[in-house]
Tab-separated table of C-alpha atoms in Angstrom:
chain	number	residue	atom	x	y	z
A	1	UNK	CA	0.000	0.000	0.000
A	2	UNK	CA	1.499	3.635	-1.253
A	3	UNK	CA	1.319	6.651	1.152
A	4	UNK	CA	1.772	10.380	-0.440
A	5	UNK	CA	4.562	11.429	1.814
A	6	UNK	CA	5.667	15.451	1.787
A	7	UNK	CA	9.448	15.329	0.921
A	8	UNK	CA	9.979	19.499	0.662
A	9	UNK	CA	8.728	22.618	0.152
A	10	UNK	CA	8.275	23.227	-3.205
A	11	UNK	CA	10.093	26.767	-2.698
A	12	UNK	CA	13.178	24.288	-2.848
A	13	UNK	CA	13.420	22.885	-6.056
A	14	UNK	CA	13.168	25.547	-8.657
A	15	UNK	CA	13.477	24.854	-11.913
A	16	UNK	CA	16.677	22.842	-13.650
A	17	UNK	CA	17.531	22.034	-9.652
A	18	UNK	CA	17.846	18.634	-8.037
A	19	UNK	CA	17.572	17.618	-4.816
A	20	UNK	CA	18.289	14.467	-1.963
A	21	UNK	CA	15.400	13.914	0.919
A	22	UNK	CA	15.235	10.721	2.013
A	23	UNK	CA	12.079	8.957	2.888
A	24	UNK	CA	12.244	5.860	5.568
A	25	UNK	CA	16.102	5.815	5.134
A	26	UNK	CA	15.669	5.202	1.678
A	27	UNK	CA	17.637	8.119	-0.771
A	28	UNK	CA	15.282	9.902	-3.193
A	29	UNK	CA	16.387	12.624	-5.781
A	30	UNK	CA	13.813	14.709	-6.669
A	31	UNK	CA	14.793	16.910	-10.317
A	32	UNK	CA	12.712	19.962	-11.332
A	33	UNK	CA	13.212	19.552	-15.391
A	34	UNK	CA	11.319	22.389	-17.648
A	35	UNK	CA	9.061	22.989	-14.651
A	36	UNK	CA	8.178	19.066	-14.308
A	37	UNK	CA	8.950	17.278	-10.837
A	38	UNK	CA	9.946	13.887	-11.060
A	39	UNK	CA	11.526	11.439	-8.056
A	40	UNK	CA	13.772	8.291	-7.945
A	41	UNK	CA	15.892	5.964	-6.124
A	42	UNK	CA	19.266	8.315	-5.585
A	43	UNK	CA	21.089	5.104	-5.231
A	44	UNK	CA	22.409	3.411	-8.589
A	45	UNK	CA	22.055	0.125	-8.687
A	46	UNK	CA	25.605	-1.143	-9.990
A	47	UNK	CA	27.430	-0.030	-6.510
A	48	UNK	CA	25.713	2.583	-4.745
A	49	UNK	CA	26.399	5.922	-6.415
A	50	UNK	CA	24.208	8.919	-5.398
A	51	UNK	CA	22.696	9.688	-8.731
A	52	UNK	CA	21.355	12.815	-7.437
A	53	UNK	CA	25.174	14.296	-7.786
A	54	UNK	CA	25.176	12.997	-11.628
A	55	UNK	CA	25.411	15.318	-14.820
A	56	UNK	CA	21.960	15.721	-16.146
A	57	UNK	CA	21.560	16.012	-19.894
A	58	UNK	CA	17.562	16.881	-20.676
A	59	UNK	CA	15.957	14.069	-18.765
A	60	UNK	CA	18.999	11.651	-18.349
A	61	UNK	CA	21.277	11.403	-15.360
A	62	UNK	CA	24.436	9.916	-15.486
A	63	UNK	CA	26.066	7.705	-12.624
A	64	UNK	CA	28.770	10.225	-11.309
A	65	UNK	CA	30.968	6.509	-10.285
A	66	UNK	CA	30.523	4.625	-13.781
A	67	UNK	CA	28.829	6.510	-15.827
A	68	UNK	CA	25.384	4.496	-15.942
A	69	UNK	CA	22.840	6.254	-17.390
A	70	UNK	CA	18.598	6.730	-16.289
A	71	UNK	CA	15.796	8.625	-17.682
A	72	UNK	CA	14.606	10.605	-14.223
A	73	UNK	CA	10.912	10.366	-15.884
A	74	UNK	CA	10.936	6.199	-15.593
A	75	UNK	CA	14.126	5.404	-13.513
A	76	UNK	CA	14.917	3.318	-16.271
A	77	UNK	CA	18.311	3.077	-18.517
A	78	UNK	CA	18.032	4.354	-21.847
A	79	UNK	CA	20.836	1.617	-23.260
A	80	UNK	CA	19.646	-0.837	-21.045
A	81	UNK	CA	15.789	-0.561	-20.146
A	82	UNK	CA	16.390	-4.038	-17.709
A	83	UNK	CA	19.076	-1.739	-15.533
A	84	UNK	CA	16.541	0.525	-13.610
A	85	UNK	CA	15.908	2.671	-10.477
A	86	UNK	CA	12.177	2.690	-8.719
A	87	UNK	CA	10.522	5.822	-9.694
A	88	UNK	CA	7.660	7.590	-7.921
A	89	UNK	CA	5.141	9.729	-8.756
A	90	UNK	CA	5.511	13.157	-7.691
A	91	UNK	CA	2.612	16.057	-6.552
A	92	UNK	CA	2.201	20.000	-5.420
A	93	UNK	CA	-0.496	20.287	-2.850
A	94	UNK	CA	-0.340	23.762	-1.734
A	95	UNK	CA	3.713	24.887	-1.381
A	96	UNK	CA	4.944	20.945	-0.242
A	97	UNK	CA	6.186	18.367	-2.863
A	98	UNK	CA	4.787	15.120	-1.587
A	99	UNK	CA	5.978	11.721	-3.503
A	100	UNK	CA	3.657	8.760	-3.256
A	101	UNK	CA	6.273	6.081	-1.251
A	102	UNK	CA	5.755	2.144	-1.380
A	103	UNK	CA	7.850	0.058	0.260
């Protein structure tokens, strides 16, 4: 069962900014592309990199460590779709950024 969880203040995150909030221990990077707020696992899954701290080309961050590459708007690898990070949905309500967390 999800839960809509408030992560920051939307103040925060303007636009082309990224950000790490982490949500039951678990690392989340939340990117504000073109005005669009999208979330993911901040943790890549070959060893651990915070892919929150990756270059960002459009909607692709790249693994700061190794250079593995996601697509923030489906966690998934562009090269390699079966290489992926969990992705979350993402909301405004008022001024707080709330992401809908499943375990």
């Amino acid at each position: 069962m999800s839960e809509w969880i408030s992560v920051a203040k939307a103040a925060e995150l303007p636009n082309g900014r990224r950000k790490l909030v982490e949500v039951h221990e678990r690392p989340i990077a939340l990117f504000n592309i073109a005005n669009q707020l999208y979330a993911m696992d901040s943790n890549c899954p070959h060893r651990g990199a915070p892919l929150v701290e990756g270059e960002l080309d459009g909607t692709v961050v790249t693994c700061p460590w190794h250079g593995w590459e996601f697509d923030v708007t489906t966690g998934k690898s562009p090269i390699n779709p079966s290489a992926c990070v969990r992705k979350y949905n993402v909301k405004v309500e008022v001024d707080n950024i709330l992401i809908e967390y499943y375990p």
